[in-house]
Coordinates of N, CA and C in Angstrom, one line a residue:
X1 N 0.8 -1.2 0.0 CA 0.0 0.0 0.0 C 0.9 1.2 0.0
X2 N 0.4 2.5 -0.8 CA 1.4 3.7 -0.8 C 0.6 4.5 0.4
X3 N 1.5 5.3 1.1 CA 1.6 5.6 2.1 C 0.6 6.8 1.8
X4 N 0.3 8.0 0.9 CA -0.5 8.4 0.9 C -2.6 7.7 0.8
X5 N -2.3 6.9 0.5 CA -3.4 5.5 0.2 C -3.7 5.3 2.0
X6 N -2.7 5.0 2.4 CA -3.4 4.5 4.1 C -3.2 5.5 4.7
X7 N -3.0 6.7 4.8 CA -3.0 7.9 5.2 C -4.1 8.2 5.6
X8 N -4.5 8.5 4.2 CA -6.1 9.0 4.2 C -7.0 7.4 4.3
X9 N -6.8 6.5 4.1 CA -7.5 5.0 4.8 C -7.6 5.3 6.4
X10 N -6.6 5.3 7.0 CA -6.5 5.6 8.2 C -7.1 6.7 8.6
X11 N -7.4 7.9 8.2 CA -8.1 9.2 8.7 C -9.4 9.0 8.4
X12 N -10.1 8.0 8.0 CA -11.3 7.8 7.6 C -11.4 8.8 6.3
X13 N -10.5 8.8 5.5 CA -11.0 9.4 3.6 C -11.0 8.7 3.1
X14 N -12.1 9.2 1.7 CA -11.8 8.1 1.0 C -11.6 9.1 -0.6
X15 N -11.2 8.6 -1.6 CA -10.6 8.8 -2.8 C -12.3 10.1 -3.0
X16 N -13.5 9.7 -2.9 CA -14.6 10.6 -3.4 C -15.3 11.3 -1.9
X17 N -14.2 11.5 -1.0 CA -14.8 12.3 0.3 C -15.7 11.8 0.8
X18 N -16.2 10.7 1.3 CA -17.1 10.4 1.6 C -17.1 9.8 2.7
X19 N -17.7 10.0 4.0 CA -16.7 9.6 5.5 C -16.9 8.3 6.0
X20 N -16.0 7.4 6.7 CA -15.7 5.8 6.5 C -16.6 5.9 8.0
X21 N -17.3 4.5 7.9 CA -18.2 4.2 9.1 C -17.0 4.0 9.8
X22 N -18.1 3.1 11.3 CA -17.4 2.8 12.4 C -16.8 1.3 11.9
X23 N -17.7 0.7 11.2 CA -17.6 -1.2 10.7 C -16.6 -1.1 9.5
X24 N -16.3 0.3 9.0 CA -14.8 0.0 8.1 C -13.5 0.5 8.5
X25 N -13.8 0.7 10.3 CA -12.5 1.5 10.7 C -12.3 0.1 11.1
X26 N -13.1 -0.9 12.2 CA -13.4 -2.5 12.5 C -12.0 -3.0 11.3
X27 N -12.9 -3.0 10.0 CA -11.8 -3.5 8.8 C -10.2 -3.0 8.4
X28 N -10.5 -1.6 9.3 CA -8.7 -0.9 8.8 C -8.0 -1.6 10.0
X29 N -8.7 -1.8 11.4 CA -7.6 -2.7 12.0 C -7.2 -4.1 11.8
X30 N -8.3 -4.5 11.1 CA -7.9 -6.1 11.4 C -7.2 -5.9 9.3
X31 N -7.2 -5.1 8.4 CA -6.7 -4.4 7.1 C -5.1 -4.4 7.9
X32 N -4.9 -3.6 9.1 CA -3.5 -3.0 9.4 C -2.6 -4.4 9.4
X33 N -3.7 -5.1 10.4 CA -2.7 -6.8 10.6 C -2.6 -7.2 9.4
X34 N -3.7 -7.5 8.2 CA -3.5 -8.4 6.9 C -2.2 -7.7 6.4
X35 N -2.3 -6.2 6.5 CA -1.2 -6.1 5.7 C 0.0 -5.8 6.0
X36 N 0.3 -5.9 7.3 CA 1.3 -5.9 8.2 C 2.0 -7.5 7.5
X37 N 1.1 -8.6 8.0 CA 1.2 -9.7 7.6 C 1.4 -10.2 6.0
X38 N 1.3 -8.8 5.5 CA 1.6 -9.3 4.0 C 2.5 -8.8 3.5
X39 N 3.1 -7.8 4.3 CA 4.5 -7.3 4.1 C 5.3 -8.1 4.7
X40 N 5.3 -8.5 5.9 CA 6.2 -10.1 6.5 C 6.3 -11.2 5.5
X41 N 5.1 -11.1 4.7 CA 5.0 -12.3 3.9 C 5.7 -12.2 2.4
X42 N 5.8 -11.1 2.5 CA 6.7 -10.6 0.8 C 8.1 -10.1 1.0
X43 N 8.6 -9.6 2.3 CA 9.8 -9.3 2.5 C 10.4 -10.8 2.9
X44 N 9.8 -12.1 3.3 CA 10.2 -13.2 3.2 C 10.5 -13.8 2.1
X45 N 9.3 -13.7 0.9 CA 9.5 -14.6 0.0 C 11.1 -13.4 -0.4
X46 N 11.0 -12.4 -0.6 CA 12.2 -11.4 -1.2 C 13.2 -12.0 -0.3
X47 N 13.4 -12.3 0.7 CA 14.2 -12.9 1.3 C 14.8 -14.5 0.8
X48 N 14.2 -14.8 0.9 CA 14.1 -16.1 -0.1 C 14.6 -16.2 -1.5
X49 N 13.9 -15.5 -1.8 CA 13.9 -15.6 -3.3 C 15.8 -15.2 -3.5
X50 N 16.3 -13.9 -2.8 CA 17.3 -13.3 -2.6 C 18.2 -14.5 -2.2
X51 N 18.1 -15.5 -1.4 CA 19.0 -16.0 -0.6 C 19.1 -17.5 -2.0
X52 N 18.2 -18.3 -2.1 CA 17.7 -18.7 -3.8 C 18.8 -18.2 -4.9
X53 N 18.4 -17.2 -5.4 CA 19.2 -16.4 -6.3 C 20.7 -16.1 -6.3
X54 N 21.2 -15.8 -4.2 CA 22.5 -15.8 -4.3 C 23.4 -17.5 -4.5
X55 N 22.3 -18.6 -4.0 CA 23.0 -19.7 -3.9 C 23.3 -20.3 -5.2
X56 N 22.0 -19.8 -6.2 CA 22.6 -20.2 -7.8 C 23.6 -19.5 -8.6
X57 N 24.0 -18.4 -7.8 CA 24.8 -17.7 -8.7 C 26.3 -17.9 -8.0
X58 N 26.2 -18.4 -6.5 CA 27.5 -19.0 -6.1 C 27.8 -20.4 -6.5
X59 N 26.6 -21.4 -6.9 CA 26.8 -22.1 -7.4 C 27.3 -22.2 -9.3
X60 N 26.6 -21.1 -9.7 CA 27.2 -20.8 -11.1 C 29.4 -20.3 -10.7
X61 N 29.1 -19.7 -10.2 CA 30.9 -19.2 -9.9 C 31.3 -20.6 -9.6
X62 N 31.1 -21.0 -8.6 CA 31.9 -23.0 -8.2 C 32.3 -23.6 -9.9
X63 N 30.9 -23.6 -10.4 CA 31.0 -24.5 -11.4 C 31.9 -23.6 -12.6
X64 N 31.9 -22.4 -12.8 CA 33.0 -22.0 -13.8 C 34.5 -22.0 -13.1
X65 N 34.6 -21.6 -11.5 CA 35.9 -22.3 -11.0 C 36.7 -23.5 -11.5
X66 N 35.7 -24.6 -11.3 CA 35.9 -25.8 -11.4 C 36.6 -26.0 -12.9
X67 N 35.7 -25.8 -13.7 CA 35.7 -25.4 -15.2 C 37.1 -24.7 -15.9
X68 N 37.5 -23.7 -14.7 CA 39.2 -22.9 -15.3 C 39.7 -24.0 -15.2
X69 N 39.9 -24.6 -13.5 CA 40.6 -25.5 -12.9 C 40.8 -26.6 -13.7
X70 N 39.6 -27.6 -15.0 CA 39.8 -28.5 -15.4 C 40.4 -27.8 -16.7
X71 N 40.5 -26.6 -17.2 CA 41.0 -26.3 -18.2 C 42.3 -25.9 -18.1
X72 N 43.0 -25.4 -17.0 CA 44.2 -25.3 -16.7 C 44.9 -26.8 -16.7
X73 N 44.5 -27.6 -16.0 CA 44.9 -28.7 -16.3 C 44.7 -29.7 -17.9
X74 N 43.7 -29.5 -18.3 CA 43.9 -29.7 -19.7 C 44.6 -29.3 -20.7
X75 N 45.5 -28.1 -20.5 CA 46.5 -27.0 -20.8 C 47.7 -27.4 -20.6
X76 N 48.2 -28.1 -19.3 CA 49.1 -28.5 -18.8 C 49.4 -29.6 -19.7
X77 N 48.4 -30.7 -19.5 CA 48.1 -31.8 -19.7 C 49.1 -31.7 -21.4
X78 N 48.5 -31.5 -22.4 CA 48.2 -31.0 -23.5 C 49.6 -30.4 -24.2
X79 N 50.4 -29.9 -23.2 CA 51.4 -28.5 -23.5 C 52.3 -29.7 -23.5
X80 N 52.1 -30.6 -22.0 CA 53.3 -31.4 -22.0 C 52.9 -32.5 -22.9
X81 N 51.7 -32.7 -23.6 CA 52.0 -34.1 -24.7 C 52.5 -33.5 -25.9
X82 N 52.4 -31.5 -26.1 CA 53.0 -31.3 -27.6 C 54.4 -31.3 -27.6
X83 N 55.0 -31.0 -25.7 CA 56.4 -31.2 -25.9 C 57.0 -32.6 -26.0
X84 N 56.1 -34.0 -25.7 CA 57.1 -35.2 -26.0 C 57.1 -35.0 -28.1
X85 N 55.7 -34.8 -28.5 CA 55.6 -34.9 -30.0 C 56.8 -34.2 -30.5
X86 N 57.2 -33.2 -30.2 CA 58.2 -32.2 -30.5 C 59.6 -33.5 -30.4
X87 N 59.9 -33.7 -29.1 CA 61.2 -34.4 -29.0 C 61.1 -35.6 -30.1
X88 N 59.9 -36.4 -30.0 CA 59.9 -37.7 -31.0 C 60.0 -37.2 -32.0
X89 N 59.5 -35.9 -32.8 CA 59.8 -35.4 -33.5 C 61.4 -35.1 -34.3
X90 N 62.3 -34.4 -33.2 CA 63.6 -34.5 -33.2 C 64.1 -36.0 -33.2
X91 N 63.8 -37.0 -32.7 CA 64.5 -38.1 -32.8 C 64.0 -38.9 -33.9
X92 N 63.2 -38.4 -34.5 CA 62.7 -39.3 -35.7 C 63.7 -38.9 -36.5
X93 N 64.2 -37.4 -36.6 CA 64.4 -36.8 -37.5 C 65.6 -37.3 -37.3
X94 N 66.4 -37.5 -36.2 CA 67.7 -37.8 -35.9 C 68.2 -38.9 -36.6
X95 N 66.8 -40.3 -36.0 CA 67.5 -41.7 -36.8 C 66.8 -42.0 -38.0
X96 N 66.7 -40.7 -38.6 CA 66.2 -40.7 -40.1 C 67.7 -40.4 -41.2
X97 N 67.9 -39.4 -40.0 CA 69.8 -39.0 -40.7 C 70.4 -40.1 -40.3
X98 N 70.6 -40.5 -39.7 CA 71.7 -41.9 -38.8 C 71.3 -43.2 -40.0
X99 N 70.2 -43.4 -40.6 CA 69.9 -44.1 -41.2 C 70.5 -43.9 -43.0
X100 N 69.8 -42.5 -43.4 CA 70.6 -42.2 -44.3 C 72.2 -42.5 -44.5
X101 N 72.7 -42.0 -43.4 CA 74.3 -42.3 -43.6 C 74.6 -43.6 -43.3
X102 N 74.0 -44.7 -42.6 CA 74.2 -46.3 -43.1 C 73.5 -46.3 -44.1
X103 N 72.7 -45.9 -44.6 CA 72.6 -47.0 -45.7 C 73.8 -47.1 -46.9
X104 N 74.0 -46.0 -47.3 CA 75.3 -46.2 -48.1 C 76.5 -46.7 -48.1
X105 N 76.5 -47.2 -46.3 CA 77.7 -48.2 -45.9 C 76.9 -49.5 -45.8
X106 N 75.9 -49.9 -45.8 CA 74.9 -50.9 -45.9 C 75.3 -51.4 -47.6
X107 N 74.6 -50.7 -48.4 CA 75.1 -50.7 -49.8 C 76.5 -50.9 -50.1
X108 N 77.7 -50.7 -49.9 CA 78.4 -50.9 -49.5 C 79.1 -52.7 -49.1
X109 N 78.3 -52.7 -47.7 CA 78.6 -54.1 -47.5 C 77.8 -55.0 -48.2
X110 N 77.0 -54.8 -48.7 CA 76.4 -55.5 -49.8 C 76.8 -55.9 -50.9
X111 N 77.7 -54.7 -51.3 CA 78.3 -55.7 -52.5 C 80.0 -56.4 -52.3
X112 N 80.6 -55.8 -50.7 CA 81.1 -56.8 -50.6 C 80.7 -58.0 -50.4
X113 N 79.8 -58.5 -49.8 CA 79.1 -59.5 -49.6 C 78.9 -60.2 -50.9
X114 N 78.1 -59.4 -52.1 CA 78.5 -60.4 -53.7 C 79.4 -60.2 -53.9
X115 N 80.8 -59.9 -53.8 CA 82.1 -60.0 -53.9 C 82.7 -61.2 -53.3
X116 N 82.7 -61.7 -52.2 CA 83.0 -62.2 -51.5 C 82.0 -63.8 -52.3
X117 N 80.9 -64.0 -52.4 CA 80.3 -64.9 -52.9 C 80.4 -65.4 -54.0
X118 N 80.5 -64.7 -55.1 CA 81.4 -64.9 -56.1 C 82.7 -65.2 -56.5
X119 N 83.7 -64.6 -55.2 CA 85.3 -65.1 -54.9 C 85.0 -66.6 -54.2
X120 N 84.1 -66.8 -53.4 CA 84.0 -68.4 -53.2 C 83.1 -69.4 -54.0
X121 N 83.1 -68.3 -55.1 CA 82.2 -69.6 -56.2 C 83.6 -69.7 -57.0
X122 N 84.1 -69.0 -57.7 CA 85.9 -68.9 -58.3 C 86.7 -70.0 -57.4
X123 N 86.9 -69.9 -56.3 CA 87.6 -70.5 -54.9 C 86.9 -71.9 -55.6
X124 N 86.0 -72.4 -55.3 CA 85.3 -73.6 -55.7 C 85.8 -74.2 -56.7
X125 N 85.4 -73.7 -57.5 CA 85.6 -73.9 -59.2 C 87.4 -74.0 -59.5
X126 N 88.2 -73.4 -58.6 CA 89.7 -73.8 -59.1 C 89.8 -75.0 -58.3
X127 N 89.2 -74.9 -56.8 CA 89.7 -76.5 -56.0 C 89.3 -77.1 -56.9
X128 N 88.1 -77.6 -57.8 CA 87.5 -78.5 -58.5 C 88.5 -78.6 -59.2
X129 N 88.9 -77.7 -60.2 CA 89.9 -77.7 -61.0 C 91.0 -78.4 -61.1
X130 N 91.3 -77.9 -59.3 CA 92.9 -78.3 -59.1 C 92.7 -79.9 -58.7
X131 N 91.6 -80.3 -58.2 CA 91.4 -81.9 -57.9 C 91.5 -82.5 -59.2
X132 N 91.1 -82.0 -60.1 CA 91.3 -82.9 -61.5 C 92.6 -82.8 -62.1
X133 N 93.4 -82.0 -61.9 CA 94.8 -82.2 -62.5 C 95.4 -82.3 -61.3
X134 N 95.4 -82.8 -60.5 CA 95.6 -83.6 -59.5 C 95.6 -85.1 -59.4
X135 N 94.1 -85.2 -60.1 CA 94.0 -87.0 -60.1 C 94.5 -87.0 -61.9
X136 N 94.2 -86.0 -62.8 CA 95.7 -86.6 -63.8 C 96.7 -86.8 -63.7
X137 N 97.7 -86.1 -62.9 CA 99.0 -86.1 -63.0 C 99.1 -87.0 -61.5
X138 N 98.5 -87.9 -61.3 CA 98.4 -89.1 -60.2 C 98.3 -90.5 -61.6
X139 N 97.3 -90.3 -62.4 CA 97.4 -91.3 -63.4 C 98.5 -90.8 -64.3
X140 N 99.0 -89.8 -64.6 CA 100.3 -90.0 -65.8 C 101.5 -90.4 -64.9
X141 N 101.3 -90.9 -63.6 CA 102.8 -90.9 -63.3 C 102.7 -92.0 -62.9
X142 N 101.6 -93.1 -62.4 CA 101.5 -94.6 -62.9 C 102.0 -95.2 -64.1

């Protein structure tokens, strides 16, 4: 109620001047308690509603706390798996060179290797050789 409104409620006026019995002064007191009672009852719910309002919006802050907190760690997390990719990175690169420069000593021992296999197929082929003028000059001297 606005305070000019029960002013004149209370002095017995009314909005068309017209003067309040004795059975609606009866009504302004037991009016005074309703709305005494109805201002307890709305500065509660505002109370409420206020205490409501602050606990969702401390609870909104918690939950975006939480939210940095899992995001700082996912940052962490993250930073240090792009620094191992970096190093594997470097070592890939490393025994990619290390590899390059064997293989051309690989190639290399490779064809010593058919060098060598072919010097023991030659090797072969003269023992054979030499066993047969071996067992001739064993029959020419019979």
């Amino acid at each position: 109620m606005s305070k000019d409104y029960r002013n004149s409620f209370q002095s017995g006026e009314r909005g068309d001047s017209t003067p309040v019995s004795n059975n609606s002064q009866e009504r302004e007191t037991s009016g005074n308690v309703s709305a005494d009672a109805i201002q307890e009852a709305a500065r509660k719910a505002f109370t409420s509603t206020s205490l409501y309002l602050q606990s969702e919006l401390e609870s909104s802050v918690s939950d975006l706390q939480l939210l940095e907190k899992l995001n700082d760690a996912s940052i962490t997390k993250y930073e240090g798996l792009s620094r191992q990719a970096q190093d594997m990175l470097v070592h890939a690169y490393k025994i990619k060179q290390t590899y390059n420069e064997m293989e051309t000593q690989m190639s290399e021992v490779t064809a010593l290797v058919e060098s060598i296999d072919s010097l023991e197929q030659v090797a072969d082929e003269l023992d054979r050789y030499s066993q047969q003028l071996e067992a001739k000059f064993q029959r020419l001297l019979k």
